[in-house]
Coordinates of C-alpha atoms in Angstrom, one line a residue:
Chain N
X638 CA -21.7 -37.5 -55.5
X639 CA -25.3 -37.4 -56.4
X640 CA -25.7 -36.6 -59.9
X641 CA -29.3 -37.4 -60.3
X642 CA -30.1 -33.9 -60.9
X643 CA -27.6 -33.9 -63.7
X644 CA -29.1 -37.0 -65.3
X645 CA -32.4 -35.4 -65.2
X646 CA -30.9 -32.2 -66.6
X647 CA -29.3 -33.8 -69.6
X648 CA -31.9 -36.6 -70.4
X649 CA -33.9 -34.4 -73.0
X650 CA -31.1 -32.9 -74.6
X651 CA -27.6 -34.4 -74.4
X652 CA -26.0 -31.4 -76.1
X653 CA -27.2 -29.2 -73.5
X654 CA -25.9 -31.4 -71.0
X655 CA -22.5 -31.1 -72.4
X656 CA -22.7 -27.3 -72.8
X657 CA -23.8 -27.0 -69.0
X658 CA -20.9 -29.2 -68.0
X659 CA -18.4 -27.2 -69.8
X660 CA -19.8 -24.2 -68.3
X661 CA -19.7 -25.8 -64.9
X662 CA -16.1 -26.6 -65.3
X663 CA -15.3 -23.1 -66.7
X664 CA -17.0 -21.6 -63.5
X665 CA -14.8 -23.2 -61.0
X666 CA -12.5 -20.8 -59.5
X667 CA -9.6 -23.3 -59.5
X668 CA -7.5 -24.4 -62.4
X669 CA -8.3 -27.7 -63.6
X670 CA -6.2 -29.8 -66.0
X671 CA -7.0 -33.2 -67.5
X672 CA -3.7 -35.1 -68.3
X673 CA -3.5 -38.3 -70.3
X674 CA -1.0 -41.1 -70.0
X675 CA 1.3 -39.3 -72.5
X676 CA 1.4 -36.4 -70.0
X677 CA -0.4 -34.4 -72.6
X678 CA -3.2 -32.0 -71.6
X679 CA -6.5 -33.1 -72.8
X680 CA -8.6 -30.5 -71.1
X681 CA -7.9 -27.2 -69.3
X682 CA -10.5 -24.9 -68.1
X683 CA -10.8 -21.2 -68.6
X684 CA -9.3 -20.5 -65.1
X685 CA -5.9 -22.1 -66.1
X686 CA -5.8 -20.7 -69.5
X687 CA -6.3 -17.1 -68.2
X688 CA -3.9 -17.6 -65.3
X689 CA -1.2 -19.0 -67.4
X690 CA -1.7 -16.3 -70.1
X691 CA -1.8 -18.7 -73.0
X692 CA -4.2 -19.2 -75.6
X693 CA -6.5 -22.3 -75.6
X694 CA -4.6 -24.1 -78.4
X695 CA -1.3 -23.4 -76.9
X696 CA -2.4 -25.7 -74.0
X697 CA -4.8 -28.4 -75.3
X698 CA -2.7 -31.3 -76.7
X699 CA 0.5 -29.8 -75.4
X700 CA 2.9 -31.8 -73.2
X701 CA 2.7 -31.0 -69.6
X702 CA 6.1 -29.4 -69.6
X703 CA 5.4 -27.1 -72.3
X704 CA 2.4 -26.0 -70.4
X705 CA 3.8 -25.6 -67.0
X706 CA 6.8 -23.4 -66.4
X707 CA 10.2 -25.4 -66.3
X708 CA 10.8 -24.4 -62.5
X709 CA 7.8 -26.1 -61.5
X710 CA 8.4 -29.1 -63.6
X711 CA 11.8 -29.5 -62.2
X712 CA 11.2 -28.4 -58.6
X713 CA 8.2 -30.6 -57.7
X714 CA 8.9 -33.1 -60.4
X715 CA 5.3 -33.1 -61.7
X716 CA 5.9 -35.5 -64.3
X717 CA 6.6 -38.5 -62.1
X718 CA 4.0 -37.5 -59.5
X719 CA 1.4 -37.5 -62.3
X720 CA 2.8 -40.9 -63.4
X721 CA 2.6 -42.2 -59.8
X722 CA -1.0 -41.5 -59.6
X723 CA -1.7 -43.2 -63.2
X724 CA 0.2 -46.3 -61.8
X725 CA -1.2 -46.6 -58.2
X726 CA -4.7 -44.9 -58.8
X727 CA -4.1 -43.1 -55.6
X728 CA -4.6 -39.3 -55.3
X729 CA -1.9 -37.0 -54.2
X730 CA -3.3 -34.4 -52.0
X731 CA -2.4 -31.1 -50.6
X732 CA 0.9 -29.9 -51.8
X733 CA 2.0 -26.2 -52.3
X734 CA 3.7 -24.9 -55.4
X735 CA 4.6 -21.4 -56.5
X736 CA 4.1 -20.6 -60.2
X737 CA 5.0 -17.6 -61.9
X738 CA 3.7 -16.9 -65.5
X739 CA 5.6 -14.5 -67.5
X740 CA 4.8 -10.9 -66.7
X741 CA 2.9 -11.4 -63.6
X742 CA 3.9 -11.7 -59.9
X743 CA 4.6 -15.0 -58.3
X744 CA 1.3 -17.0 -57.3
X745 CA 1.1 -19.8 -54.8
X746 CA -1.0 -22.9 -55.8
X747 CA -2.2 -25.7 -53.7
X748 CA -2.5 -28.6 -55.8
X749 CA -3.9 -32.1 -56.0
X750 CA -3.4 -34.8 -58.5
X751 CA -6.4 -37.2 -58.6
X752 CA -7.0 -40.3 -60.7
X753 CA -9.6 -40.0 -63.4
X754 CA -11.0 -43.4 -64.0
X755 CA -13.1 -44.6 -66.8
X756 CA -14.8 -47.9 -66.0
X757 CA -12.2 -48.9 -63.6
X758 CA -9.4 -48.0 -65.6
X759 CA -7.2 -44.9 -65.0
X760 CA -6.8 -43.1 -68.2
X761 CA -6.5 -39.7 -67.2
X762 CA -5.5 -37.7 -64.2
X763 CA -6.8 -34.2 -63.0
X764 CA -4.4 -31.6 -61.8
X765 CA -6.3 -29.3 -59.5
X766 CA -4.6 -26.2 -58.6
X767 CA -6.1 -23.6 -56.2
X768 CA -4.8 -20.1 -56.1
X769 CA -3.9 -19.5 -52.5
X770 CA -1.7 -16.6 -53.0
X771 CA -4.0 -14.3 -50.9
X772 CA -4.8 -16.9 -48.3
X773 CA -1.0 -17.4 -47.9
X774 CA -0.3 -13.6 -47.7
X775 CA -3.2 -13.2 -45.1
X776 CA -2.0 -16.2 -42.9
X777 CA 1.8 -14.5 -43.1
X778 CA 0.0 -11.4 -42.0
X779 CA -1.8 -13.0 -39.2
X780 CA 1.5 -14.7 -38.0
X781 CA 3.3 -11.3 -38.3
X782 CA 0.6 -9.7 -36.2
X783 CA 0.7 -12.6 -33.8
X784 CA 4.5 -12.4 -33.6
X785 CA 4.2 -8.7 -32.9
X786 CA 1.6 -9.3 -30.2
X787 CA 3.7 -11.9 -28.6
X788 CA 6.7 -9.5 -28.6
X789 CA 4.8 -6.8 -27.0
X790 CA 3.8 -9.1 -24.2
X791 CA 7.1 -10.4 -24.0
X792 CA 8.9 -7.2 -24.0
X793 CA 6.6 -5.6 -21.3
X794 CA 8.5 -5.0 -17.9
X795 CA 5.1 -5.5 -16.2
X796 CA 3.9 -9.2 -15.5
X797 CA 1.4 -10.2 -18.0
X798 CA -0.3 -13.5 -17.7
X799 CA -3.5 -15.0 -18.6
X800 CA -5.6 -17.9 -17.2
X801 CA -8.8 -19.6 -17.9
X802 CA -11.9 -18.7 -15.9
X803 CA -11.0 -21.1 -13.0
X804 CA -7.5 -19.3 -12.7
X805 CA -5.4 -21.9 -14.5
X806 CA -2.4 -20.4 -15.9
X807 CA -2.2 -20.4 -20.0
X808 CA 0.5 -17.9 -20.5
X809 CA 3.1 -16.2 -18.4
X810 CA 5.4 -13.7 -20.0
X811 CA 9.2 -13.0 -19.6
X812 CA 8.8 -10.4 -16.8
X813 CA 6.8 -13.1 -14.7
X814 CA 9.4 -15.7 -15.3
X815 CA 12.2 -13.0 -14.1
X816 CA 10.1 -11.9 -11.1
X817 CA 9.1 -15.3 -9.8
X818 CA 12.0 -17.5 -11.2
X819 CA 9.3 -20.0 -12.7
X820 CA 9.4 -20.6 -16.6
X821 CA 6.5 -20.3 -18.4
X822 CA 6.5 -24.0 -19.5
X823 CA 6.5 -24.9 -15.8
X824 CA 3.4 -22.9 -14.6
X825 CA 1.2 -23.6 -17.6
X826 CA -1.9 -25.5 -16.0
X827 CA -0.9 -24.7 -12.4
X828 CA -3.5 -22.6 -10.4
X829 CA -2.8 -18.9 -10.2
X830 CA -4.2 -19.0 -6.7
X831 CA -1.4 -21.3 -5.5
X832 CA 1.0 -18.7 -6.8
X833 CA -0.3 -16.0 -4.5
X834 CA 0.1 -15.5 -0.8
X835 CA -2.0 -18.1 1.0
X836 CA -4.1 -15.9 3.1
X837 CA -5.1 -13.8 0.0
X838 CA -6.0 -16.7 -2.2
X839 CA -9.8 -16.7 -1.0
X840 CA -10.1 -12.9 -1.9
X841 CA -8.5 -13.6 -5.1
X842 CA -10.9 -16.4 -6.0
X843 CA -13.7 -14.0 -5.4
X844 CA -12.1 -11.4 -7.8
X845 CA -12.0 -14.1 -10.4
X846 CA -15.6 -15.1 -9.8
X847 CA -16.7 -11.4 -10.0
X848 CA -15.0 -11.4 -13.5
X849 CA -16.7 -14.5 -14.6
X850 CA -20.1 -13.1 -13.9
X851 CA -19.6 -9.9 -15.7
X852 CA -17.4 -7.5 -14.1
X853 CA -15.0 -6.1 -16.6
X854 CA -11.9 -5.4 -14.6
X855 CA -10.6 -5.5 -11.0
X856 CA -7.7 -3.9 -9.4
X857 CA -5.8 -4.5 -5.9
X858 CA -2.6 -5.3 -4.4
X859 CA -1.9 -9.3 -3.8
X860 CA 1.5 -10.8 -3.2
X861 CA 3.2 -13.2 -5.6
X862 CA 5.4 -16.1 -4.3
X863 CA 8.6 -16.5 -6.2
X864 CA 10.4 -20.0 -6.6
X865 CA 12.7 -19.3 -3.6
X866 CA 10.0 -18.7 -1.3
X867 CA 9.8 -14.8 -1.1
X868 CA 6.8 -12.8 -1.4
X869 CA 6.5 -9.9 -3.8
X870 CA 3.9 -7.1 -3.5
X871 CA 2.3 -6.5 -6.8
X872 CA -0.5 -4.0 -8.0
X873 CA -2.6 -6.1 -10.3
X874 CA -5.2 -5.2 -12.8
X875 CA -7.3 -8.2 -13.8
X876 CA -9.6 -8.0 -16.9
X877 CA -12.0 -10.5 -18.2
X878 CA -11.1 -12.1 -21.5
X879 CA -14.1 -12.7 -23.6
X880 CA -15.1 -14.6 -26.8
X881 CA -16.6 -13.2 -29.8
X882 CA -19.8 -13.6 -28.2
X883 CA -18.9 -11.6 -25.2
X884 CA -18.9 -14.6 -22.8
X885 CA -16.0 -14.7 -20.1
X886 CA -13.5 -17.2 -21.3
X887 CA -10.6 -16.4 -19.1
X888 CA -8.6 -13.4 -17.2
X889 CA -5.7 -11.3 -18.3
X890 CA -3.7 -10.3 -15.4
X891 CA -1.0 -7.2 -15.6
X892 CA 0.8 -6.7 -12.5
X893 CA 3.5 -4.3 -11.5
X894 CA 6.2 -5.0 -8.8
X895 CA 5.8 -2.8 -5.9
X896 CA 9.1 -3.8 -3.9
X897 CA 10.9 -0.7 -5.1
X898 CA 8.0 1.5 -4.4
X899 CA 7.6 -0.2 -0.9
X900 CA 11.2 0.4 -0.2
X901 CA 10.9 4.1 -1.0
X902 CA 7.9 4.4 1.2
X903 CA 9.7 2.9 4.0
X904 CA 12.5 5.3 3.7
X905 CA 10.1 8.2 3.5
X906 CA 8.3 7.0 6.7
X907 CA 11.6 6.7 8.3
X908 CA 12.9 10.0 7.3
X909 CA 9.8 11.8 8.4
X910 CA 10.3 9.8 11.8
X911 CA 13.4 11.2 12.1
X912 CA 12.2 14.7 11.3
X913 CA 9.8 14.5 14.0
X914 CA 12.5 13.2 16.4
X915 CA 14.4 16.4 15.7
X916 CA 11.3 18.4 16.5
X917 CA 11.1 16.6 19.8
X918 CA 14.8 16.4 20.7
X919 CA 14.6 19.5 22.7
X920 CA 11.8 18.3 24.9
X921 CA 13.4 14.9 25.2
X922 CA 16.7 16.4 26.4
X923 CA 14.9 18.1 29.0
X924 CA 12.9 15.1 30.1
X925 CA 16.0 13.0 30.4
X926 CA 18.2 15.7 31.9
X927 CA 15.9 16.3 35.0
X928 CA 16.0 12.8 36.3
X929 CA 19.9 12.8 35.5
X930 CA 20.0 16.0 37.7
X931 CA 18.1 14.4 40.7
X932 CA 20.2 11.3 40.5
X933 CA 23.4 13.3 40.4
X934 CA 22.2 15.4 43.3
X935 CA 21.2 12.3 45.4
X936 CA 24.5 10.8 44.9
X937 CA 26.2 14.0 46.0
X938 CA 24.0 14.0 49.1
X939 CA 25.0 10.5 49.9
X940 CA 28.6 11.5 49.9
X941 CA 28.2 13.2 53.1
X942 CA 29.2 10.8 56.0
X943 CA 27.1 12.6 58.5
X944 CA 23.7 12.1 56.2
X945 CA 20.6 11.8 58.2
X946 CA 19.1 8.2 57.8
X947 CA 15.9 9.6 56.5
X948 CA 17.6 11.5 53.7
X949 CA 19.8 8.6 52.9
X950 CA 16.7 6.3 52.3
X951 CA 15.1 9.3 50.2
X952 CA 18.2 9.6 48.1
X953 CA 18.4 5.9 47.4
X954 CA 14.8 5.8 46.4
X955 CA 15.1 8.9 44.1
X956 CA 18.3 7.6 42.6
X957 CA 16.4 4.3 41.5
X958 CA 13.4 6.1 40.4
X959 CA 15.4 8.6 38.5
X960 CA 17.4 5.9 36.6
X961 CA 14.2 4.0 35.9
X962 CA 12.6 7.3 34.5
X963 CA 15.5 8.0 32.2
X964 CA 15.8 4.5 31.1
X965 CA 12.3 4.3 30.0
X966 CA 12.4 7.6 28.1
X967 CA 15.3 6.2 26.2
X968 CA 13.4 3.1 25.5
X969 CA 10.3 4.7 24.4
X970 CA 12.6 6.7 22.0
X971 CA 14.5 3.9 20.8
X972 CA 11.4 2.0 19.9
X973 CA 10.0 4.9 18.0
X974 CA 13.3 5.7 16.1
X975 CA 13.9 2.2 14.9
X976 CA 12.8 1.6 11.4
X977 CA 9.7 -0.4 11.0
X978 CA 11.2 -3.6 9.8
X979 CA 7.7 -4.8 8.5
X980 CA 4.2 -3.6 8.0
X981 CA 3.0 -6.6 9.8
X982 CA -0.4 -6.1 11.3
X983 CA -1.2 -7.6 14.8
X984 CA -3.8 -6.8 17.4
X985 CA -2.8 -3.8 19.4
X986 CA -4.5 -1.8 22.0
X987 CA -4.9 1.7 20.5
X988 CA -4.7 3.4 24.1
X989 CA -1.1 1.9 24.7
X990 CA -0.1 3.3 21.5
X991 CA -1.5 6.8 22.2
X992 CA 0.0 6.7 25.5
X993 CA 3.5 5.9 24.3
X994 CA 3.3 8.7 21.8
X995 CA 2.1 11.1 24.3
X996 CA 5.0 10.2 26.5
X997 CA 7.4 11.1 23.7
X998 CA 5.8 14.6 23.1
X999 CA 4.8 15.5 26.7
X1000 CA 7.8 17.3 27.2
X1001 CA 7.8 19.2 24.0
X1002 CA 4.1 20.4 25.3
X1003 CA 5.6 21.5 28.4
X1004 CA 8.3 23.6 26.7
X1005 CA 5.8 25.1 24.6
X1006 CA 3.3 25.9 27.7
X1007 CA 0.8 23.6 26.4
X1008 CA -1.4 21.6 29.0
X1009 CA -2.5 18.3 27.9
X1010 CA -5.6 16.5 28.9
X1011 CA -6.4 12.9 28.2
X1012 CA -9.8 11.2 28.3
X1013 CA -9.7 7.6 27.8
X1014 CA -12.5 4.7 28.2
X1015 CA -12.0 2.1 30.8
X1016 CA -11.7 -0.7 28.3
X1017 CA -9.0 -1.2 25.8
X1018 CA -9.6 -0.3 22.2
X1019 CA -8.3 -3.3 20.3
X1020 CA -7.6 -2.7 16.5
X1021 CA -5.8 -4.6 14.0
X1022 CA -2.5 -2.7 13.2
X1023 CA 1.2 -1.9 13.2
X1024 CA 2.0 -0.3 16.6
X1025 CA 5.0 1.4 15.2
X1026 CA 3.1 3.0 12.2
X1027 CA 0.2 4.1 14.4
X1028 CA 2.6 5.4 17.0
X1029 CA 4.0 7.6 14.1
X1030 CA 0.3 8.8 13.1
X1031 CA -0.4 10.1 16.8
X1032 CA 3.1 11.5 17.3
X1033 CA 2.6 13.6 14.2
X1034 CA -1.0 14.9 15.1
X1035 CA 0.3 15.6 18.4
X1036 CA 3.3 17.6 17.2
X1037 CA 1.0 19.4 14.6
X1038 CA -1.3 20.4 17.4
X1039 CA 1.7 21.6 19.5
X1040 CA 3.1 23.5 16.4
X1041 CA -0.1 25.2 16.0
X1042 CA 0.0 26.9 19.5
X1043 CA 3.3 28.9 19.6
X1044 CA 1.8 31.1 22.5
X1045 CA 0.7 27.9 24.5
X1046 CA -2.6 26.4 24.8
X1047 CA -4.5 23.1 25.3
X1048 CA -4.2 19.7 23.6
X1049 CA -7.0 17.5 24.4
X1050 CA -7.1 14.0 23.5
X1051 CA -9.8 11.7 23.9
X1052 CA -10.5 8.1 22.7
X1053 CA -13.9 6.3 22.4
X1054 CA -15.9 3.5 21.1
X1055 CA -18.1 4.8 18.3
X1056 CA -20.2 3.6 15.3
X1057 CA -17.2 4.1 13.3
X1058 CA -15.0 1.8 15.3
X1059 CA -12.3 3.4 17.6
X1060 CA -12.4 7.2 17.4
X1061 CA -9.5 9.3 18.6
X1062 CA -10.0 13.1 18.7
X1063 CA -7.0 15.3 18.9
X1064 CA -8.1 19.0 19.5
X1065 CA -5.8 21.9 19.8
X1066 CA -6.7 25.6 20.7
X1067 CA -4.1 26.9 18.2
X1068 CA -4.2 28.9 15.0
X1069 CA -6.5 26.8 13.2
X1070 CA -6.5 26.2 9.3
X1071 CA -8.3 28.3 6.8
X1072 CA -11.1 26.8 4.6
X1073 CA -9.0 27.2 1.5
X1074 CA -5.9 25.3 3.1
X1075 CA -8.0 22.6 4.9
X1076 CA -8.3 20.6 1.7
X1077 CA -4.7 20.8 1.1
X1078 CA -3.3 19.7 4.5
X1079 CA -3.0 16.1 3.8
X1080 CA -1.0 16.7 0.7
X1081 CA 2.5 16.0 0.6
X1082 CA 4.9 18.9 1.3
X1083 CA 2.0 21.2 2.1
X1084 CA 3.1 23.1 5.2
X1085 CA 1.8 25.9 7.3
X1086 CA 4.6 25.5 9.9
X1087 CA 7.6 27.8 10.4
X1088 CA 10.8 26.8 8.9
X1089 CA 12.5 24.0 10.7
X1090 CA 9.2 23.1 12.6
X1091 CA 7.6 20.8 9.9
X1092 CA 8.6 19.1 6.7
X1093 CA 5.0 19.0 5.3
X1094 CA 5.1 15.3 5.3
X1095 CA 3.5 14.4 8.8
X1096 CA -0.1 14.6 7.9
X1097 CA 0.3 13.2 4.5
X1098 CA 1.9 10.2 6.3
X1099 CA -0.8 10.1 8.7
X1100 CA -3.2 9.9 6.0
X1101 CA -1.5 7.2 4.2
X1102 CA -0.9 5.1 7.4
X1103 CA -4.5 5.3 8.5
X1104 CA -5.9 4.5 5.1
X1105 CA -3.6 1.3 5.1
X1106 CA -5.2 0.6 8.5
X1107 CA -8.6 0.8 6.5
X1108 CA -9.4 3.7 8.9
X1109 CA -10.2 7.4 8.3
X1110 CA -8.9 10.6 9.2
X1111 CA -10.7 14.0 9.0
X1112 CA -10.3 17.5 10.3
X1113 CA -12.6 20.2 11.4
X1114 CA -11.0 23.7 12.0
X1115 CA -11.6 27.2 12.4
X1116 CA -9.1 29.8 11.8
X1117 CA -7.8 31.5 15.0
X1118 CA -9.8 29.1 17.3
X1119 CA -8.1 25.6 16.8
X1120 CA -8.4 22.5 15.0
X1121 CA -9.8 18.8 15.7
X1122 CA -8.3 15.8 13.9
X1123 CA -10.4 12.7 14.0
X1124 CA -8.9 9.3 13.5
X1125 CA -11.3 6.4 13.3
X1126 CA -9.9 2.9 12.8
X1127 CA -12.0 -0.4 12.7
X1128 CA -12.2 -2.2 16.0
X1129 CA -11.1 -6.0 16.3
Chain B
X659 CA 21.9 29.9 59.3
X660 CA 23.4 33.2 59.6
X661 CA 21.4 36.5 59.6
X662 CA 22.9 37.9 56.5
X663 CA 22.2 34.6 54.5
X664 CA 20.5 35.7 51.3
X665 CA 16.8 34.7 51.0
X666 CA 16.6 32.4 47.9
X667 CA 13.5 31.9 45.6
X668 CA 13.5 28.4 44.1
X669 CA 11.0 28.0 41.0
X670 CA 10.7 24.6 39.6
X671 CA 7.6 22.6 38.4
X672 CA 9.4 19.3 39.1
X673 CA 8.7 18.3 42.6
X674 CA 12.0 16.1 42.4
X675 CA 14.2 19.0 41.6
X676 CA 12.6 21.2 44.4
X677 CA 13.6 18.2 46.7
X678 CA 17.0 18.4 45.5
X679 CA 17.4 22.4 45.7
X680 CA 15.4 22.4 49.0
X681 CA 17.9 19.8 50.6
X682 CA 20.9 21.5 49.1
X683 CA 20.2 24.9 50.3
X684 CA 18.9 23.8 53.8
X685 CA 22.3 21.8 54.2
X686 CA 24.3 25.1 53.4
X687 CA 22.3 27.2 55.7
X688 CA 20.2 29.2 53.2
X689 CA 16.8 30.4 53.7
X690 CA 14.4 29.8 50.8
X691 CA 11.0 29.6 49.4
X692 CA 9.6 27.3 46.9
X693 CA 7.4 28.1 43.9
X694 CA 6.2 25.7 41.4
X695 CA 4.6 27.8 38.8
X696 CA 5.3 31.2 37.3
X697 CA 2.3 32.8 38.8
X698 CA 3.1 31.6 42.3
X699 CA 6.9 33.0 41.9
X700 CA 5.5 36.3 41.0
X701 CA 3.1 36.4 43.9
X702 CA 6.1 35.6 46.3
X703 CA 8.3 38.2 44.6
X704 CA 5.7 40.7 45.3
X705 CA 5.4 40.1 49.0
X706 CA 9.1 39.1 49.8
X707 CA 12.4 40.6 49.2
X708 CA 14.5 37.9 47.7
X709 CA 18.2 38.5 47.1
X710 CA 18.6 35.3 44.5
X711 CA 16.1 33.5 42.3
X712 CA 17.0 30.0 41.0
X713 CA 14.6 29.7 37.9
X714 CA 14.0 26.5 35.9
X715 CA 13.9 27.5 32.3
X716 CA 10.6 25.6 31.2
X717 CA 7.7 26.0 33.6
X718 CA 4.2 24.8 33.0
X719 CA 2.6 28.2 32.8
X720 CA 5.3 30.4 31.7
X721 CA 8.8 30.6 30.1
X722 CA 11.6 30.9 32.5
X723 CA 13.2 33.7 30.5
X724 CA 10.0 35.7 30.5
X725 CA 9.5 35.0 34.3
X726 CA 13.1 36.4 34.8
X727 CA 12.2 39.6 33.1
X728 CA 9.1 40.1 35.1
X729 CA 10.8 39.4 38.3
X730 CA 13.6 41.8 37.5
X731 CA 11.2 44.6 36.6
X732 CA 9.4 43.9 40.1
X733 CA 12.8 43.7 42.1
X734 CA 15.7 45.1 40.1
X735 CA 18.2 44.1 42.7
X736 CA 17.6 40.4 42.5
X737 CA 20.1 38.1 41.0
X738 CA 18.5 35.3 38.9
X739 CA 20.3 32.1 38.2
X740 CA 18.8 30.0 35.4
X741 CA 19.0 26.2 36.0
X742 CA 18.1 24.2 33.0
X743 CA 18.1 20.9 31.3
X744 CA 16.8 22.5 28.1
X745 CA 19.3 25.2 27.5
X746 CA 23.0 24.7 27.3
X747 CA 25.7 27.4 28.4
X748 CA 26.2 29.0 25.2
X749 CA 22.9 29.0 24.0
X750 CA 22.0 32.2 22.1
X751 CA 18.8 32.8 24.2
X752 CA 21.0 32.3 27.4
X753 CA 23.9 34.6 26.0
X754 CA 21.3 37.4 25.3
X755 CA 19.7 37.2 28.6
X756 CA 23.2 37.4 30.3
X757 CA 24.3 40.2 28.1
X758 CA 20.8 42.2 28.8
X759 CA 21.7 41.6 32.4
X760 CA 18.5 39.7 33.1
X761 CA 20.3 36.5 34.1
X762 CA 23.4 36.5 36.4
X763 CA 24.3 32.9 35.9
X764 CA 23.2 29.8 34.2
X765 CA 23.8 26.2 35.5
X766 CA 22.9 23.1 33.2
X767 CA 21.4 20.2 34.6
X768 CA 22.7 17.8 36.0
X769 CA 24.9 20.0 38.3
X770 CA 27.6 19.6 41.0
X771 CA 26.4 21.2 44.3
X772 CA 29.6 22.9 44.8
X773 CA 29.0 25.1 41.6
X774 CA 25.6 26.0 42.6
X775 CA 26.9 27.2 46.2
X776 CA 30.0 28.8 44.5
X777 CA 27.5 30.7 42.1
X778 CA 25.1 31.7 45.0
X779 CA 28.1 33.3 46.7
X780 CA 29.5 35.0 43.6
X781 CA 26.3 36.7 42.6
X782 CA 25.4 37.6 46.2
X783 CA 28.8 39.3 46.8
X784 CA 28.3 41.5 43.6

């Protein structure tokens, strides 16, 4: 300690020095006791006297056990600690004691016992007591808030995790443990990107990079791997975690398991598909019974032993063709009716998909006296998609057009390459859609169809499937004149 | 082929079905004409006195029942037999058409040749 200033201060007036020193001790916001070898109090500063609620002469010259409460004397055995310091000349630092003076609430002190040597000899010890009641209360409050926050995160049903800016996992809540099978202790320090679907990790790294350079949050759907190798679709919200100077220090990720949602979506798709099949049933029955009738008749002609050789040949040909026709109708039907087991995307030729869809509804069109025209480009239109889902889109749009023409009409289907990718136009000459209804037609359960003809789900499902394929669907219509639906999908 | 064999009108837009009916009626000695659309059928009915018409229920340009109605109004003496893969025998539409006297008989596809011939004989003798 540099006391040069003090020496300077007291040189002229020793009395003033003593007084200043006394004031200095008095002003210390800690309790200071000087205790001699007989364990009597030699000096006590004002802070102690006030806190202990004793008068000055009830303190000075008194034995330590008369000054401090009995509980403290016994509980922390202050007397032997003081002796220990006197003997060893080593300070005892940093212990906590609670002290309660009569009539005031419990206070908590942080005390140190320091040897006070005079010319190398330990004559006294200093008992220094800091009132830390408020700090203790605050730190308990902080711990309580921390515990509360932790339990908020732990009780959440959503996955809540945090990472540093590079995606290394810091925390991982119970919901994340339950969902993935990985314990929080296991994953700490792992890269979050390694827990996600391999083909999506680059995209995720970009999201984290955007957060690092200033984006406040990013949302999207990415899959998470479980311990047993399954992939779970999750809707994520990633938020940048910032320090007090607003610098990004990490990422908080909140994710919701979409498996159940996906299952329901699949069920909805399937039931809408069955509803569409119901609408097409009449047409399909007709379509199958025609070749069956031809086959049956050909067989009956063949029963005649005197059949002309020419007719015999014709009968055999028509039998074979008829059976093939019926079977391909059934195959097409089966392929459409089968639930899409996955939403897996592969390169598909859009023209094949449209052709298959058209085959299923062509007879329905015929029954409703609707002529169908098709205009296709010579080259294939390759898109990245799920053929089964896309087929559902076109069947719904074709049936929608057919339903809008109860008095017959024309359904024109054209496909071409455009600046928007593959563009398919489905045009009808039906009743059209009024301006006020036009904005509602992609809403679920909105229908203009007669009872039993539409569920109100077809177009909303078309919309969600097309969006899922990163495409677009729009409609132009004039009431009484007809409608055009335009589906555009990105080309491969 | 006898002189009093009834003249039959065949209306079906499916060439295969026309092939079947053509061969069947030719084999049994009937005289017939074929139309593949409703409009063509009406033109034939205008110029020719048919005793019986075999109609498909669903044509590209016209509904079979509507065609039956129009043929009947042009030739009330004609007997109309519906042949269809779309309707079934006790279908409400068919029942009504039979009760109204527009349709004399109904045959579901696929059919036995004998049933068609029997029905042709039955309606012709009414």
